[in-house]
Coordinates of C-alpha atoms in Angstrom, one line a residue:
Chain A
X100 CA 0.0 0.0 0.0
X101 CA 1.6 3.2 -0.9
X102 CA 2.7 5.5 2.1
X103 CA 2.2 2.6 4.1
X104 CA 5.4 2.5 6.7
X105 CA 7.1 -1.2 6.4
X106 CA 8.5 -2.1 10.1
X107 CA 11.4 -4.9 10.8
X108 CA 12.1 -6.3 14.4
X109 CA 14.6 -8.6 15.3
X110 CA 14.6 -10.5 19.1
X111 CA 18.0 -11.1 19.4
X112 CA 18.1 -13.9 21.6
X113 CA 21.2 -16.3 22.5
X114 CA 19.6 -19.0 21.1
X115 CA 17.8 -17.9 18.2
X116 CA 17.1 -14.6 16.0
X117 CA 13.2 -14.0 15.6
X118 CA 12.6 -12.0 12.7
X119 CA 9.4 -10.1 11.7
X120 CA 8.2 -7.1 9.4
X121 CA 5.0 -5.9 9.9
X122 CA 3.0 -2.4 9.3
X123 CA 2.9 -1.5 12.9
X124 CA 4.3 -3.7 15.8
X125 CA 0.9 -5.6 16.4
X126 CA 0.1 -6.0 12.5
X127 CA 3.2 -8.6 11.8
X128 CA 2.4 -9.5 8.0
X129 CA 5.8 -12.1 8.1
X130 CA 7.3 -13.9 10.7
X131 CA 10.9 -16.0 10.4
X132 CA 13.2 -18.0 13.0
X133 CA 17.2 -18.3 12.4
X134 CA 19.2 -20.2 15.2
X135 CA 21.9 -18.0 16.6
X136 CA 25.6 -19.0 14.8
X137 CA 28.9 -16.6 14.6
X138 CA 27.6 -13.0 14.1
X139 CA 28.6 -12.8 10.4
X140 CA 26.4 -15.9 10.0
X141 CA 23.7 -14.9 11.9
X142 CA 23.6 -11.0 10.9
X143 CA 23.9 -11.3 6.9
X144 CA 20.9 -14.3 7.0
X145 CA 18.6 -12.1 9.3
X146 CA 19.6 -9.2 6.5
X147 CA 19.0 -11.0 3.4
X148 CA 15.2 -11.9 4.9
X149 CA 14.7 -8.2 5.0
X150 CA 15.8 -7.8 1.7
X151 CA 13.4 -10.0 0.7
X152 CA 10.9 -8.5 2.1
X153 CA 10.9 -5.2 0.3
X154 CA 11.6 -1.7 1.2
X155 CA 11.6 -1.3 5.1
X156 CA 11.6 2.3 6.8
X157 CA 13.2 1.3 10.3
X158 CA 14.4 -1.6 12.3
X159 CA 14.4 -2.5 15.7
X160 CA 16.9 -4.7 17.9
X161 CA 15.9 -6.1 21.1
X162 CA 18.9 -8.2 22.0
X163 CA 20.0 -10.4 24.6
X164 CA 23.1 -8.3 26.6
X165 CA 25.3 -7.0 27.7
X166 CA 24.6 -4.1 25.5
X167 CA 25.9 -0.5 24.7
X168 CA 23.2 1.7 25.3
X169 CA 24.7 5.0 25.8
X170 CA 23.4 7.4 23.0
X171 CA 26.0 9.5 23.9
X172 CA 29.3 6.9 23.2
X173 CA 30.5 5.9 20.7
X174 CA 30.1 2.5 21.5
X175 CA 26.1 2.5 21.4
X176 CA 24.7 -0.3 19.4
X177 CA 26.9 -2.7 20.2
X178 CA 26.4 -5.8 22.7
X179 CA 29.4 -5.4 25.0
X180 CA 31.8 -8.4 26.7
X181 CA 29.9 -11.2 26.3
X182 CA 31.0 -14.6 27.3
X183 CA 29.2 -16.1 24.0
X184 CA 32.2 -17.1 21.7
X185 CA 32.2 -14.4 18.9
X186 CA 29.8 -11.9 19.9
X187 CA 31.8 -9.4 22.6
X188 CA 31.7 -5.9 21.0
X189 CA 29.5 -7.0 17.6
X190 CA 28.3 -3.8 16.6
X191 CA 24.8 -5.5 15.8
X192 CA 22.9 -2.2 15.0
X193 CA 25.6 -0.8 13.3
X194 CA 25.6 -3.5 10.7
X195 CA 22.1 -3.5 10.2
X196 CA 21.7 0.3 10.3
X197 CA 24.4 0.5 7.3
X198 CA 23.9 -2.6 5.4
X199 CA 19.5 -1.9 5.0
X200 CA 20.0 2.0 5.3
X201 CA 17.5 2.8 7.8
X202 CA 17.7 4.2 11.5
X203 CA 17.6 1.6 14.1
X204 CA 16.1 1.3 17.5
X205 CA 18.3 -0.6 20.3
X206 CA 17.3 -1.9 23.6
X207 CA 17.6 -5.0 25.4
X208 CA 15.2 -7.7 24.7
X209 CA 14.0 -7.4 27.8
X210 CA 12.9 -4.1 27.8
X211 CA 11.7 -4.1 24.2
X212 CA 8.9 -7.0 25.9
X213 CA 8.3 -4.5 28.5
X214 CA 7.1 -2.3 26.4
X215 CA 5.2 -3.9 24.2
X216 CA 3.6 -5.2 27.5
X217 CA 3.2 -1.4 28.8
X218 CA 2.0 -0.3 25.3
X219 CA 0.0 -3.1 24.2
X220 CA -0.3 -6.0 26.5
X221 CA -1.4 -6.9 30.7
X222 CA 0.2 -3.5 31.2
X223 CA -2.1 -1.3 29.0
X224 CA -3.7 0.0 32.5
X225 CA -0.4 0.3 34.8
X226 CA 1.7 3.3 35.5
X227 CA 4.7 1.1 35.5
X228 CA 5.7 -2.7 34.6
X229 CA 8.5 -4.7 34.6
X230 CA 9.2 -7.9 32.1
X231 CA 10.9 -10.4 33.3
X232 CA 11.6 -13.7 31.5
X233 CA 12.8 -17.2 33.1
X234 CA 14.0 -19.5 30.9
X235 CA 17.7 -20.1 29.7
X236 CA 18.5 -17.3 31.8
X237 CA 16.5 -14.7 34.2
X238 CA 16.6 -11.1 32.6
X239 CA 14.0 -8.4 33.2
X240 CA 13.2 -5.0 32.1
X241 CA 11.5 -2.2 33.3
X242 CA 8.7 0.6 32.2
X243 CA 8.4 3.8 34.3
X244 CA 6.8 7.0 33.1
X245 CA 6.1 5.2 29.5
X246 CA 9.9 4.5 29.0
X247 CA 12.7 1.9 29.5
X248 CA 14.5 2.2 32.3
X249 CA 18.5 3.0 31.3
X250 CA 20.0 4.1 34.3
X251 CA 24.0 3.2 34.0
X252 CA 23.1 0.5 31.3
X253 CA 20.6 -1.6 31.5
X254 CA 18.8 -3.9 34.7
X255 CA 20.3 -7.4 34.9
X256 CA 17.3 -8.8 37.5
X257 CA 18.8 -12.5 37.6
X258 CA 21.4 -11.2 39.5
X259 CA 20.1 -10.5 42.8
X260 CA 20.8 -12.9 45.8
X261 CA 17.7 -14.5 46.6
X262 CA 17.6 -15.5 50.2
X263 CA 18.7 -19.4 51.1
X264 CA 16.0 -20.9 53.5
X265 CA 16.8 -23.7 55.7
X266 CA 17.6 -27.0 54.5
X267 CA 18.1 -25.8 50.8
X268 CA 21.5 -24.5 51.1
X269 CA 22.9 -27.4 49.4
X270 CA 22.7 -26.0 45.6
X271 CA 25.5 -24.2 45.1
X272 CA 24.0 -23.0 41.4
X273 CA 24.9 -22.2 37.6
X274 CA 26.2 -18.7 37.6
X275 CA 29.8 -18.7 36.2
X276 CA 30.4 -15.7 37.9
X277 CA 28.2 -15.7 41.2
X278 CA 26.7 -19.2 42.3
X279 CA 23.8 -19.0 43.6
X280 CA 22.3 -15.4 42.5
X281 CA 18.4 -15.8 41.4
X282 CA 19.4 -16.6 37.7
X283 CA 21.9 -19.5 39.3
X284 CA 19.3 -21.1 41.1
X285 CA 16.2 -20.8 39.6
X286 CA 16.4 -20.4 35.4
X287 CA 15.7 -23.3 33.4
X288 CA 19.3 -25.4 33.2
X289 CA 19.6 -24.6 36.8
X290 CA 16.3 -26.4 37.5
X291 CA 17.9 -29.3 35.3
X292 CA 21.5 -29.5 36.9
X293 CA 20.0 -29.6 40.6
X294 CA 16.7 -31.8 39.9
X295 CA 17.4 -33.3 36.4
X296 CA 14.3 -32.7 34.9
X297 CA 12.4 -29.4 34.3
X298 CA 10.0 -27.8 36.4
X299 CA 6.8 -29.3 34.1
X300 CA 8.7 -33.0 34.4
X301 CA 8.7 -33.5 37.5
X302 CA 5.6 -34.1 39.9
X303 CA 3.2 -31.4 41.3
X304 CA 3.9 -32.4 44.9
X305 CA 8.0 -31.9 44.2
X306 CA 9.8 -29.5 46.2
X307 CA 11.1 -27.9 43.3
X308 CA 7.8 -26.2 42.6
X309 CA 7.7 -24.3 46.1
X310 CA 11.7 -23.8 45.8
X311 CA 11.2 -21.5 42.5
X312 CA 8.7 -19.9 43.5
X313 CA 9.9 -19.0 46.2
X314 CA 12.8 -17.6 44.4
X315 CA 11.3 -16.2 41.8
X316 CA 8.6 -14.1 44.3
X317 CA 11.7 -12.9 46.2
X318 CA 12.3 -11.2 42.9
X319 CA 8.7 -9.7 43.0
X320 CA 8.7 -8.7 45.9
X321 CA 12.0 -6.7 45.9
X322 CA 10.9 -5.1 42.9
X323 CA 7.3 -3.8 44.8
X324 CA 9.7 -2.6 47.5
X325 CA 12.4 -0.9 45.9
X326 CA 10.6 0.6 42.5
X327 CA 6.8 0.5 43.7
X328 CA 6.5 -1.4 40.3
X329 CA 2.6 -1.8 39.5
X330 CA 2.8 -4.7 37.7
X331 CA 5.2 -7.9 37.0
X332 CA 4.4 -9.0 33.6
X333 CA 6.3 -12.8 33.9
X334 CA 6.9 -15.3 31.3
X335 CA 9.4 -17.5 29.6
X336 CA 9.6 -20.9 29.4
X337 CA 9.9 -22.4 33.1
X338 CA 6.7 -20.3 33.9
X339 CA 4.9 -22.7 31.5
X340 CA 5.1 -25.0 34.3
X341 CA 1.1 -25.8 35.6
X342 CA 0.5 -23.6 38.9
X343 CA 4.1 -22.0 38.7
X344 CA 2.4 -18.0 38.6
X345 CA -0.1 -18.6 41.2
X346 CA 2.9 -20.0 43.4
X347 CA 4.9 -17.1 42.6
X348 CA 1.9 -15.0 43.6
X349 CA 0.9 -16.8 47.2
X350 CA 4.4 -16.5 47.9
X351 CA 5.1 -13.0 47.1
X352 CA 2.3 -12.0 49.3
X353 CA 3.3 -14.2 52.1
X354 CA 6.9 -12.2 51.8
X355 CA 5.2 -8.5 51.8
X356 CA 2.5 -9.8 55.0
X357 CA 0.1 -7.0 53.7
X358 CA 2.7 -4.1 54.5
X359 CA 3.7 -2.2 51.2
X360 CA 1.6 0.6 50.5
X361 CA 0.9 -0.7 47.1
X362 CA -1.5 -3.1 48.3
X363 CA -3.1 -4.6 46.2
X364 CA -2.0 -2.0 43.3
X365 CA 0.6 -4.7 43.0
X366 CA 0.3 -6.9 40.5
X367 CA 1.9 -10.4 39.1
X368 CA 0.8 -11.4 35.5
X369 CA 1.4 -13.6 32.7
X370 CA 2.4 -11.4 29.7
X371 CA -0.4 -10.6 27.8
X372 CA 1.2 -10.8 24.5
X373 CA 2.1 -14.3 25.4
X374 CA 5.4 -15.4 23.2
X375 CA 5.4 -12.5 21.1
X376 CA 6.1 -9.7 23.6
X377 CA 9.9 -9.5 22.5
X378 CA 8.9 -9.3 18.6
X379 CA 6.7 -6.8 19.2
X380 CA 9.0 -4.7 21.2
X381 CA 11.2 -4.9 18.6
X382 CA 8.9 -3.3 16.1
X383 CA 8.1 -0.8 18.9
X384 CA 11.7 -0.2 18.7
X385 CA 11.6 0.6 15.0
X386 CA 8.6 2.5 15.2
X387 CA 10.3 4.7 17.8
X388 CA 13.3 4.9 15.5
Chain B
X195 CA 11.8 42.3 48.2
X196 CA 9.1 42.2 45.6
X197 CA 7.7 40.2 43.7
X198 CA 10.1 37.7 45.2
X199 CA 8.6 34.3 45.6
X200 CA 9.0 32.7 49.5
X201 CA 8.6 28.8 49.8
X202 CA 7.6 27.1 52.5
X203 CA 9.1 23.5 53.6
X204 CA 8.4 20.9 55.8
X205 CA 10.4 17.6 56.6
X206 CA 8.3 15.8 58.5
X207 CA 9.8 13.0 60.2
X208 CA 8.2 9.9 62.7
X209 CA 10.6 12.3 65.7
X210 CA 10.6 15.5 65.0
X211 CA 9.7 18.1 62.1
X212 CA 11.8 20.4 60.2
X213 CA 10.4 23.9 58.9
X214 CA 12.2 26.4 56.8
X215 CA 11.3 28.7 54.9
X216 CA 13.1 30.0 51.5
X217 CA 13.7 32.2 48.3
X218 CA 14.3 29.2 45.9
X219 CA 15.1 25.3 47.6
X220 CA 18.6 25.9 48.2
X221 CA 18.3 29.7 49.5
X222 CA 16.9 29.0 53.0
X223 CA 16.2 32.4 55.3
X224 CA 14.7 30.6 57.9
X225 CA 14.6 27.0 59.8
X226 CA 13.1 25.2 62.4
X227 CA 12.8 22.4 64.3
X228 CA 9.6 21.1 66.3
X229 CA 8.9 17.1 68.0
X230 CA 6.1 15.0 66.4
X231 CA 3.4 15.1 68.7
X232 CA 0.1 14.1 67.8
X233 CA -0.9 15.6 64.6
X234 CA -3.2 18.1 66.0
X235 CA -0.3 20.1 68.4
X236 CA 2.1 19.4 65.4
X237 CA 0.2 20.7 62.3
X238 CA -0.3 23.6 64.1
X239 CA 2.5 24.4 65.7
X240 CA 4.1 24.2 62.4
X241 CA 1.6 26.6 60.4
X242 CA 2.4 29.2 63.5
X243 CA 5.9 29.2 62.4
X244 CA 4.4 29.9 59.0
X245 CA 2.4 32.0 59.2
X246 CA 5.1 34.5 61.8
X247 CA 7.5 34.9 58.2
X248 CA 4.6 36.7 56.0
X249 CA 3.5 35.5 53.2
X250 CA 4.1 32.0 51.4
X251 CA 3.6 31.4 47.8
X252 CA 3.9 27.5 48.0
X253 CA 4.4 24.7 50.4
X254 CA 6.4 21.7 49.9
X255 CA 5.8 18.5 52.2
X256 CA 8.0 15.2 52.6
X257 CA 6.6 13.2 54.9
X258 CA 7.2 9.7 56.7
X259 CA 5.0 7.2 54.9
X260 CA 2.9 4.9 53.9
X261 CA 1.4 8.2 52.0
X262 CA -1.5 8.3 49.5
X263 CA 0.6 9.8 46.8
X264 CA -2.3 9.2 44.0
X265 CA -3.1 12.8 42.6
X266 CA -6.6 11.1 41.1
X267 CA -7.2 9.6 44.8
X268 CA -9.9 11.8 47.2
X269 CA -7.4 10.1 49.3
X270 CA -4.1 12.1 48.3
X271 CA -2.6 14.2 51.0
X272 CA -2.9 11.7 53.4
X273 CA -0.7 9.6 55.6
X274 CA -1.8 6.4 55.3
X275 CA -2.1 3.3 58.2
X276 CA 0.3 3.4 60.0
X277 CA 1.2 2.4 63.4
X278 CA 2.5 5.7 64.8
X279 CA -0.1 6.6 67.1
X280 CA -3.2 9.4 65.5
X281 CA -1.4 9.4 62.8
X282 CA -3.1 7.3 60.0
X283 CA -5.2 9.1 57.5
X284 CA -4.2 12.4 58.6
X285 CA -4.7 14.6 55.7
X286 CA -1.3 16.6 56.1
X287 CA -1.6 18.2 52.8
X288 CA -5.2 19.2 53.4
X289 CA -4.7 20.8 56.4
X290 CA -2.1 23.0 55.3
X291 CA -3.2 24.1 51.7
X292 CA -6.6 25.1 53.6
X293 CA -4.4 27.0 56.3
X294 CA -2.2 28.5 54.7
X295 CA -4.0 28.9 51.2
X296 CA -1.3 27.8 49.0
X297 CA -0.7 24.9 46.7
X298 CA 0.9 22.0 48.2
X299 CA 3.8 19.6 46.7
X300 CA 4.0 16.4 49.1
X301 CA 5.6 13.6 48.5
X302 CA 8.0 11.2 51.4
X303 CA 10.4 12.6 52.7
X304 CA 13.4 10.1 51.0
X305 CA 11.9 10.6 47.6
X306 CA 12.2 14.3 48.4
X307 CA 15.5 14.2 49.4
X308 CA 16.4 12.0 46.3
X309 CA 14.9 15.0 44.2
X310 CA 17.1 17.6 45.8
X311 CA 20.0 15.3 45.5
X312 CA 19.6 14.7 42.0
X313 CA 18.9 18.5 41.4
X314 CA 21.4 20.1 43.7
X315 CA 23.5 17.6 45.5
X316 CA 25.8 14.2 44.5
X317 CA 23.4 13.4 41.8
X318 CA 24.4 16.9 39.6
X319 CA 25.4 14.7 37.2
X320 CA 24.1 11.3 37.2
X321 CA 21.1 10.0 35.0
X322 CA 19.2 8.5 37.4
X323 CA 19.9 8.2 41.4
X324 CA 18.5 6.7 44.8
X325 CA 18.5 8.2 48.3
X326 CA 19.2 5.5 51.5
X327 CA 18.8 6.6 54.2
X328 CA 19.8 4.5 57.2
X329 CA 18.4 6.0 60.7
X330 CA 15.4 5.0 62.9
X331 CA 14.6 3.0 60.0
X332 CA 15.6 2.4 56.4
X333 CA 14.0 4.1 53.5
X334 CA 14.8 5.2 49.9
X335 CA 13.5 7.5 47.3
X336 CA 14.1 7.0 43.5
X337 CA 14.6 9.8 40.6
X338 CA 14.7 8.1 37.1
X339 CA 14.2 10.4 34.2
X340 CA 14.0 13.4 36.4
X341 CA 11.1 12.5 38.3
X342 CA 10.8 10.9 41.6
X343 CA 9.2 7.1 41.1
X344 CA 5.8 6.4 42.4
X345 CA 4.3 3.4 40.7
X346 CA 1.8 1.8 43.0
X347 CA 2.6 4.1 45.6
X348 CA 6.2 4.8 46.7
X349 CA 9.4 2.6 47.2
X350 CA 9.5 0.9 51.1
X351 CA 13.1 0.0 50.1
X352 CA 13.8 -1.2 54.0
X353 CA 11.7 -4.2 53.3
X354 CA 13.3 -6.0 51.3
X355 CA 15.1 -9.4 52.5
X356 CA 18.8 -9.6 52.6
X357 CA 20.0 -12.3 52.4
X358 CA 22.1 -14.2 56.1
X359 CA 25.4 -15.5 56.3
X360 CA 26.3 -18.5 57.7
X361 CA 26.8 -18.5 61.6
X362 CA 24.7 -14.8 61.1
X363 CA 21.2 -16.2 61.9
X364 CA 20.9 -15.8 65.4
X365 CA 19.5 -12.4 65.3
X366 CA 15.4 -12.4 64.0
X367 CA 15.7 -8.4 63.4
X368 CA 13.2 -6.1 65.1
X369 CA 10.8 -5.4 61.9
X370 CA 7.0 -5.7 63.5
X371 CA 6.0 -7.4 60.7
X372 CA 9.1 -9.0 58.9
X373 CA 11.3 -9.8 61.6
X374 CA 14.6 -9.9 60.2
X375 CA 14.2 -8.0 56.5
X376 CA 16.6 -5.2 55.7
X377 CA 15.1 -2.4 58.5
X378 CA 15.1 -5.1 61.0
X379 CA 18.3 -6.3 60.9
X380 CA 20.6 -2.7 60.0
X381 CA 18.8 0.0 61.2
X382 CA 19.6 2.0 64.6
X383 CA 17.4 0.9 66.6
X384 CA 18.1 -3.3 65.5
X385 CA 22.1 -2.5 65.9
X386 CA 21.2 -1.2 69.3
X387 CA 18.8 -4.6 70.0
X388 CA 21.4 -6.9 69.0
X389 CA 24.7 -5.5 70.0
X390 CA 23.6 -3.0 72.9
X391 CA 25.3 0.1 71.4
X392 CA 25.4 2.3 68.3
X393 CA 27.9 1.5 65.5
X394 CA 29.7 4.4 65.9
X395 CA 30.2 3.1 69.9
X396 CA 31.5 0.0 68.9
X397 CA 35.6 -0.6 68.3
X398 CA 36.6 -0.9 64.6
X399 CA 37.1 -4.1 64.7
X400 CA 33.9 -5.5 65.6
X401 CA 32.0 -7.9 63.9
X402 CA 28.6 -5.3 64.0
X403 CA 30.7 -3.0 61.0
X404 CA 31.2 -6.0 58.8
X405 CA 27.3 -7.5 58.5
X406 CA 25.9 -3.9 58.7
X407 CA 28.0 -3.5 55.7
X408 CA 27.0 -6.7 54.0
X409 CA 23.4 -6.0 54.5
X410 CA 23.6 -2.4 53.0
X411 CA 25.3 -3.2 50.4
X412 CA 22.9 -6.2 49.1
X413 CA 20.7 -3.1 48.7
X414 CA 22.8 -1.3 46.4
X415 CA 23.5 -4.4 44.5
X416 CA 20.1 -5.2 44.5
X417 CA 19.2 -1.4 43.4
X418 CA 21.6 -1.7 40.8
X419 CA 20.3 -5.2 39.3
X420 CA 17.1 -4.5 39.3
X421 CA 17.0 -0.7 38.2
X422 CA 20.5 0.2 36.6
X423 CA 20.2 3.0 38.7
X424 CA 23.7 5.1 38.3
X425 CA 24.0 6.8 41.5
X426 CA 23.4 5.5 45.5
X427 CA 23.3 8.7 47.8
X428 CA 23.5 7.1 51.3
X429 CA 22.7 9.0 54.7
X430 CA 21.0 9.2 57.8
X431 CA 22.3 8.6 61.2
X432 CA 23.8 5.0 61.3
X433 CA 26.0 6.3 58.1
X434 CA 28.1 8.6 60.8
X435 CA 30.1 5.4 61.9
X436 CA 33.3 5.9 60.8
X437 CA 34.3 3.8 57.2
X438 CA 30.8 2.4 57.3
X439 CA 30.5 3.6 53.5
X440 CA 33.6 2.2 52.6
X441 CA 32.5 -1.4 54.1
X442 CA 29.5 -0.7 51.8
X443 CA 31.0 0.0 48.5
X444 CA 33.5 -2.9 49.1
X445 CA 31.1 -5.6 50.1
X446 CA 29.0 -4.1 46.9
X447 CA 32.1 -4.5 44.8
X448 CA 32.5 -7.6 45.9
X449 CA 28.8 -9.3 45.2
X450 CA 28.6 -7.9 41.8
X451 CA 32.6 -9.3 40.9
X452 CA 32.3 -7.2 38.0
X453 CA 29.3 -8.6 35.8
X454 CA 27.3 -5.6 36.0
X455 CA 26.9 -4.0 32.5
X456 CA 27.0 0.0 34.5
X457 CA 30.4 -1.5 35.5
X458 CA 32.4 1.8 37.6
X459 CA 28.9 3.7 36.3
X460 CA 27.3 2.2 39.3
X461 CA 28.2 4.9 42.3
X462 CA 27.6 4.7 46.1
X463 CA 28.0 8.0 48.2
X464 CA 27.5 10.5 51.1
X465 CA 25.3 12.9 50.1
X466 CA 26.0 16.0 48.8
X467 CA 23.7 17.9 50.7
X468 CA 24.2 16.3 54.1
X469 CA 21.3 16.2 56.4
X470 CA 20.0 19.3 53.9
X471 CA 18.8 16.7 51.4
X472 CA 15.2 16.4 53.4
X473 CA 14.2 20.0 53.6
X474 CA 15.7 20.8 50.1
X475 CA 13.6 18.6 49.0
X476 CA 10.6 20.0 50.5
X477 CA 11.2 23.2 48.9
X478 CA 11.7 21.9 45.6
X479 CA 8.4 19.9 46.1
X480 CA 6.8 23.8 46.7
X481 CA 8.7 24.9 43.9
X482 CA 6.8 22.2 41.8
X483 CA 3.8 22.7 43.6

């Protein structure tokens, strides 16, 4: 359609690169999946989909981190020191930004699913939201005041240190760098390495179940109490386990024992875009561009 | 002098409140200090002081909380429950905008105090910034993007739970109704239950500087995971003990070991207006009023 604006996202994940155009960021018209490979790979076959798809008008990147996000350096678009082979100082919106000739938007894939939650998902009615995702890792982003919180770079959530109850010290967890911090505990392989099964294997009466949770609603709950966040917007794929939010919930509440002011203003939801949260923040991204 | 504007600010604290009055936030002609009574001798007390330096264009509260902060709430103005005695739903903002006639900024008093560092003090130059402050309790403000943080209703940033060290558990913390989270295990009045004097009374080498340190510091680690935010301003009267900031930014150091993206972004300090921060921050809240 002439005039029409043509949008291309890309969530950058460590995994896999999911790449969609679309006409806004909730009207996707095409919709691809490359696995994640060196960064020449990966970067020239996400570019020669676009190409394929016509002329776009902007692109966004939400990617997995550490990232550059400083406007003001020199360094901005580029994902920092990474510990996945190849990828430490790829300057991934650069490439793109040069290569298809448009401007680029660059956040963290975390925050781009934030707001797409703020804007268009279980956030549409909250002053502020954080995103946070549990699956091969724990990252989370965070929406106050209708933007993506920066700050000195960008939130790493996983990283807090959940508190250790009794008898369940004996998990020493996955982080490389700090043990047992949430994301060393509680994300999907850590769930593996300690119980050898995921979360949805193993049976509802497990301990696991109340273990995460309770992990995961520390999280929540220091979130209410440090940033008065409205609403948690949690997904990923260990929250697919049956009961897992409503866990995270009864916990979380059992943490705060009615005190924050908040109340009930506080808020713990599935995303309401579901899977696509991180596309479509991407596309925000590029609409924003 | 004509046409000169004269604000009007109030820090008004769980012990005592502190009145000034000033030609812009930082140009104080006038202060004053009264005890919190019940909120009938104190309200007035303080709008005599008022009303003796002429007339006031704008008054700025910060208050001890829980506060209804929701400007579309019939509620706002008010102190909410709380367990200081005549105090809940006292409509503090009320009472002196009908008084005094003149609009009222309110807001708690460690979000105000966050403003005026961020405006005038450490925070000059930082993006975004939080104010600790570590007395009779522990509360924080946050500023991000200029404005202080409200969300569902305001930060309680004392309730969060840090986590225990090993052959550190004897001690369940004073907190009415979390026992041993942050404010119940490092403020004043919980060093004073557990180790029968103030930090500052203790010798250098006791144990009580080490785990206050530890648990202050999984704050600013934890402020810095979960909201990038650049810059820690850290006060109030527990901060006096010698080297306790030091401990602080070591122990921080030392949790993150280097994996946060903000890297030497990521600042912890006194701050720059000293015990000014609170009634600075009321002005400014009258400035904005």
């Amino acid at each position: 359609m002439a005039g029409e604006r043509l949008l291309a996202g890309i969530e950058a994940g460590g995994t896999k690169f999911v790449l969609a155009v679309g006409t806004s960021p909730t009207r996707i018209v095409a919709r691809h999946t490359i696995p994640t490979r060196s960064p020449e790979f990966t970067l020239a076959e996400a570019a020669e989909w676009f190409e394929a798809h016509g002329r776009i008008d902007a692109l966004g990147i939400g990617s997995f981190g550490p990232l550059e996000l400083d406007s003001s350096s020199s360094g901005w678009g580029k994902i920092a020191t990474t510990p996945k082979p190849g990828w430490s100082n790829c300057d991934i919106a650069g490439y793109f930004g040069a290569r298809l000739g448009v401007p680029v938007g660059f956040d963290t894939d975390v925050n781009a699913a934030a707001l797409a939650e703020y804007t268009f998902g279980s956030g549409a009615a909250a002053s502020s939201l954080a995103y946070i995702t549990v699956g091969t890792g724990i990252g989370g982003g965070l929406v106050i005041d209708g933007k993506a919180v920066h700050g000195a770079a960008h939130p790493e959530m996983g990283h807090i240190f959940p508190r250790r109850r009794a008898l369940n010290t004996d998990f020493g967890g996955i982080c490389p760098v700090h043990g047992d911090c949430l994301e060393g505990l509680a994300c999907g392989p850590a769930i593996k390495a300690r119980w050898g099964a995921s979360l949805s294997e193993l049976p509802e009466d497990h301990e696991a179940h109340g273990v995460i949770a309770d992990y995961l609603a520390q999280l929540c709950h220091t979130l209410f109490a440090v940033s008065a966040i409205e609403l948690i917007a949690m997904g990923g794929g260990v929250l697919k386990a049956p009961g897992l939010l409503d866990r995270v919930r009864q916990a979380a509440a059992q943490l705060d024992g009615g005190y924050l002011p908040g109340g009930s203003r506080h808020r713990i939801t599935a995303p309401g875009l579901g899977d696509d949260a991180g596309v479509i923040g991407a596309l925000l991204l590029a609409d924003c561009a």
